[in-house]
PDB file of C-alpha atoms in Angstrom:
ATOM      1  CA  MET A 420     150.030  35.860-106.583  1.00 71.00           C
ATOM      2  CA  ALA A 421     148.110  34.238-109.395  1.00 72.00           C
ATOM      3  CA  GLU A 422     151.471  33.737-111.200  1.00 77.00           C
ATOM      4  CA  LEU A 423     152.742  31.814-108.173  1.00 72.00           C
ATOM      5  CA  GLN A 424     149.582  29.765-108.048  1.00 74.00           C
ATOM      6  CA  ASN A 425     149.949  28.844-111.760  1.00 74.00           C
ATOM      7  CA  SER A 426     153.436  27.798-111.161  1.00 72.00           C
ATOM      8  CA  LEU A 427     152.562  25.677-108.168  1.00 76.00           C
ATOM      9  CA  PHE A 428     149.637  24.103-110.145  1.00 80.00           C
ATOM     10  CA  GLY A 429     152.191  22.788-112.570  1.00 82.00           C
ATOM     11  CA  LEU A 430     154.478  21.338-109.892  1.00 89.00           C
ATOM     12  CA  LEU A 431     152.427  18.107-109.376  1.00 90.00           C
ATOM     13  CA  PRO A 432     152.388  17.172-113.072  1.00 91.00           C
ATOM     14  CA  PHE A 433     156.188  17.953-113.261  1.00 93.00           C
ATOM     15  CA  LEU A 434     156.851  15.644-110.247  1.00 95.00           C
ATOM     16  CA  ALA A 435     154.736  12.930-111.718  1.00 96.00           C
ATOM     17  CA  TYR A 436     156.505  12.994-115.055  1.00 97.00           C
ATOM     18  CA  PHE A 437     159.970  13.412-113.489  1.00 97.00           C
ATOM     19  CA  ILE A 438     159.455  10.506-111.131  1.00 98.00           C
ATOM     20  CA  VAL A 439     158.215   8.289-113.918  1.00 98.00           C
ATOM     21  CA  ALA A 440     161.188   9.374-116.008  1.00 98.00           C
ATOM     22  CA  VAL A 441     163.726   8.548-113.281  1.00 98.00           C
ATOM     23  CA  VAL A 442     162.053   5.195-112.664  1.00 98.00           C
ATOM     24  CA  MET A 443     162.139   4.359-116.365  1.00 98.00           C
ATOM     25  CA  LEU A 444     165.752   5.423-116.519  1.00 98.00           C
ATOM     26  CA  VAL A 445     166.739   3.252-113.575  1.00 98.00           C
ATOM     27  CA  ILE A 446     164.814   0.222-114.970  1.00 98.00           C
ATOM     28  CA  PHE A 447     166.319   0.733-118.430  1.00 98.00           C
ATOM     29  CA  VAL A 448     169.913   0.829-117.103  1.00 98.00           C
ATOM     30  CA  ALA A 449     169.268  -2.303-115.042  1.00 97.00           C
ATOM     31  CA  ILE A 450     168.008  -4.092-118.115  1.00 98.00           C
ATOM     32  CA  TYR A 451     170.776  -2.753-120.373  1.00 97.00           C
ATOM     33  CA  LYS A 452     173.428  -3.988-117.805  1.00 96.00           C
ATOM     34  CA  PHE A 453     171.791  -7.429-117.788  1.00 96.00           C
ATOM     35  CA  VAL A 454     171.723  -7.571-121.681  1.00 96.00           C
ATOM     36  CA  THR A 455     175.388  -6.553-122.123  1.00 97.00           C
ATOM     37  CA  PRO A 456     177.980  -9.231-121.452  1.00 96.00           C
ATOM     38  CA  HIS A 457     180.485  -6.695-119.856  1.00 96.00           C
ATOM     39  CA  LYS A 458     179.991  -5.332-116.439  1.00 95.00           C
ATOM     40  CA  GLU A 459     179.760  -1.554-117.088  1.00 95.00           C
ATOM     41  CA  MET A 460     179.679  -0.395-113.455  1.00 96.00           C
ATOM     42  CA  ALA A 461     182.569  -2.474-112.320  1.00 97.00           C
ATOM     43  CA  LEU A 462     184.615  -1.372-115.318  1.00 97.00           C
ATOM     44  CA  ILE A 463     183.738   2.256-114.745  1.00 97.00           C
ATOM     45  CA  LYS A 464     184.788   1.890-111.022  1.00 97.00           C
ATOM     46  CA  GLU A 465     188.116   0.641-112.454  1.00 97.00           C
ATOM     47  CA  ASN A 466     188.421   3.839-114.498  1.00 98.00           C
ATOM     48  CA  ASN A 467     187.620   2.234-117.805  1.00 98.00           C
ATOM     49  CA  SER A 468     186.908   5.077-120.164  1.00 98.00           C
ATOM     50  CA  ALA A 469     185.497   2.841-122.845  1.00 98.00           C
ATOM     51  CA  ALA A 470     182.852   1.474-120.540  1.00 98.00           C
ATOM     52  CA  SER A 471     182.044   5.008-119.395  1.00 98.00           C
ATOM     53  CA  LEU A 472     181.733   6.425-122.857  1.00 98.00           C
ATOM     54  CA  SER A 473     179.551   3.583-124.090  1.00 98.00           C
ATOM     55  CA  LEU A 474     177.172   3.637-121.024  1.00 98.00           C
ATOM     56  CA  THR A 475     176.939   7.363-121.075  1.00 98.00           C
ATOM     57  CA  GLY A 476     176.016   7.455-124.746  1.00 98.00           C
ATOM     58  CA  THR A 477     173.405   4.755-124.127  1.00 98.00           C
ATOM     59  CA  VAL A 478     171.940   6.612-121.186  1.00 98.00           C
ATOM     60  CA  LEU A 479     171.774   9.809-123.243  1.00 98.00           C
ATOM     61  CA  GLY A 480     170.307   7.810-126.177  1.00 98.00           C
ATOM     62  CA  PHE A 481     167.508   6.668-123.881  1.00 98.00           C
ATOM     63  CA  SER A 482     167.042  10.057-122.101  1.00 98.00           C
ATOM     64  CA  ILE A 483     166.761  12.208-125.208  1.00 98.00           C
ATOM     65  CA  PRO A 484     163.650  10.415-126.442  1.00 97.00           C
ATOM     66  CA  ILE A 485     162.233  10.258-122.878  1.00 97.00           C
ATOM     67  CA  ALA A 486     162.611  14.137-122.862  1.00 97.00           C
ATOM     68  CA  SER A 487     160.711  14.327-126.125  1.00 96.00           C
ATOM     69  CA  ALA A 488     158.023  11.872-124.916  1.00 96.00           C
ATOM     70  CA  ALA A 489     157.573  13.997-121.799  1.00 95.00           C
ATOM     71  CA  ALA A 490     157.142  17.134-123.877  1.00 93.00           C
ATOM     72  CA  ASN A 491     154.771  15.483-126.506  1.00 93.00           C
ATOM     73  CA  SER A 492     152.770  12.873-124.601  1.00 93.00           C
ATOM     74  CA  VAL A 493     149.161  13.250-123.752  1.00 92.00           C
ATOM     75  CA  GLY A 494     149.382  11.665-120.315  1.00 94.00           C
ATOM     76  CA  LEU A 495     151.590   9.559-118.005  1.00 96.00           C
ATOM     77  CA  ILE A 496     150.517   6.230-119.707  1.00 96.00           C
ATOM     78  CA  ASP A 497     151.336   7.574-123.155  1.00 96.00           C
ATOM     79  CA  PHE A 498     154.641   8.832-121.732  1.00 96.00           C
ATOM     80  CA  ALA A 499     155.412   5.380-120.237  1.00 97.00           C
ATOM     81  CA  VAL A 500     154.569   3.616-123.480  1.00 96.00           C
ATOM     82  CA  TRP A 501     157.069   5.794-125.436  1.00 96.00           C
ATOM     83  CA  GLY A 502     159.558   5.151-122.609  1.00 97.00           C
ATOM     84  CA  VAL A 503     159.310   1.452-123.262  1.00 97.00           C
ATOM     85  CA  VAL A 504     159.661   2.006-126.979  1.00 97.00           C
ATOM     86  CA  ALA A 505     162.891   4.140-126.370  1.00 97.00           C
ATOM     87  CA  GLY A 506     164.250   1.410-124.101  1.00 98.00           C
ATOM     88  CA  VAL A 507     163.592  -1.359-126.584  1.00 98.00           C
ATOM     89  CA  LEU A 508     165.223   0.713-129.348  1.00 97.00           C
ATOM     90  CA  GLN A 509     168.331   1.197-127.275  1.00 98.00           C
ATOM     91  CA  ILE A 510     168.614  -2.544-126.553  1.00 98.00           C
ATOM     92  CA  VAL A 511     168.062  -3.364-130.211  1.00 98.00           C
ATOM     93  CA  THR A 512     170.811  -0.789-131.060  1.00 98.00           C
ATOM     94  CA  PHE A 513     173.260  -2.604-128.825  1.00 98.00           C
ATOM     95  CA  LEU A 514     172.338  -6.038-130.342  1.00 98.00           C
ATOM     96  CA  VAL A 515     172.643  -4.682-133.908  1.00 98.00           C
ATOM     97  CA  PHE A 516     175.972  -2.926-133.039  1.00 98.00           C
ATOM     98  CA  ARG A 517     177.192  -6.219-131.477  1.00 98.00           C
ATOM     99  CA  ALA A 518     176.336  -7.992-134.794  1.00 98.00           C
ATOM    100  CA  PHE A 519     178.656  -5.684-136.628  1.00 98.00           C
ATOM    101  CA  TYR A 520     181.301  -5.650-133.821  1.00 98.00           C
ATOM    102  CA  PRO A 521     181.155  -9.117-132.245  1.00 97.00           C
ATOM    103  CA  GLN A 522     184.018  -8.401-129.916  1.00 98.00           C
ATOM    104  CA  VAL A 523     182.536  -5.131-128.591  1.00 98.00           C
ATOM    105  CA  SER A 524     182.283  -6.311-124.978  1.00 97.00           C
ATOM    106  CA  SER A 525     185.747  -7.747-124.840  1.00 98.00           C
ATOM    107  CA  ARG A 526     187.103  -4.563-126.415  1.00 98.00           C
ATOM    108  CA  ILE A 527     185.343  -2.427-123.873  1.00 98.00           C
ATOM    109  CA  GLU A 528     186.659  -4.604-121.101  1.00 98.00           C
ATOM    110  CA  LYS A 529     190.236  -3.947-122.453  1.00 98.00           C
ATOM    111  CA  GLY A 530     189.474  -0.226-122.258  1.00 97.00           C
ATOM    112  CA  GLU A 531     189.555   0.401-126.041  1.00 98.00           C
ATOM    113  CA  THR A 532     188.073   3.813-126.086  1.00 98.00           C
ATOM    114  CA  ALA A 533     187.364   3.936-129.869  1.00 98.00           C
ATOM    115  CA  ILE A 534     184.737   1.237-129.665  1.00 98.00           C
ATOM    116  CA  GLY A 535     183.260   2.874-126.534  1.00 98.00           C
ATOM    117  CA  ILE A 536     183.011   6.239-128.403  1.00 98.00           C
ATOM    118  CA  HIS A 537     181.528   4.558-131.312  1.00 98.00           C
ATOM    119  CA  LEU A 538     178.914   2.696-129.449  1.00 98.00           C
ATOM    120  CA  GLY A 539     178.020   5.692-127.371  1.00 98.00           C
ATOM    121  CA  GLY A 540     177.729   7.822-130.534  1.00 98.00           C
ATOM    122  CA  VAL A 541     175.480   5.248-132.352  1.00 98.00           C
ATOM    123  CA  SER A 542     173.324   5.135-129.147  1.00 98.00           C
ATOM    124  CA  ILE A 543     172.900   8.850-129.065  1.00 98.00           C
ATOM    125  CA  SER A 544     172.262   9.017-132.786  1.00 98.00           C
ATOM    126  CA  VAL A 545     169.458   6.455-132.498  1.00 98.00           C
ATOM    127  CA  GLY A 546     168.042   8.346-129.526  1.00 97.00           C
ATOM    128  CA  LEU A 547     167.933  11.592-131.440  1.00 97.00           C
ATOM    129  CA  LEU A 548     166.121   9.869-134.344  1.00 97.00           C
ATOM    130  CA  ASN A 549     163.777   8.297-131.942  1.00 96.00           C
ATOM    131  CA  ALA A 550     162.999  11.569-130.222  1.00 96.00           C
ATOM    132  CA  ALA A 551     162.412  13.309-133.589  1.00 95.00           C
ATOM    133  CA  CYS A 552     159.973  10.607-134.581  1.00 94.00           C
ATOM    134  CA  MET A 553     158.051  11.036-131.312  1.00 87.00           C
ATOM    135  CA  THR A 554     156.771  14.447-132.161  1.00 76.00           C
ATOM    136  CA  TYR A 555     153.257  13.629-133.280  1.00 65.00           C
TER     137      TYR A 555
END
């Protein structure tokens, strides 16, 4: 019985962190879609693999540090602050990537999977580095 009570005691903090994480993810995706010139969701609905690969990599690149922040933060506000850091880094990643590949959006719109894979991979890599740096 005590074991069940201990598990239930952890349910409220879990729900709080999970809800904050989902809200941060939704806000991040909305901001990311605003920043990118191409329309990811419309392209994905049209079966554009490049758009799906790049957006999936970006979402993973954001979610990995969010998971690290949830595991290492000292409270919800600390968690939210590191979530903002993770989001900003992913936006900056896209902007820097676009500086090296100025035609990234038109290439994604054309369905060029190589650029989608590359952007997705870079986004995940930045997310992994970000997550590793959050272990304080």
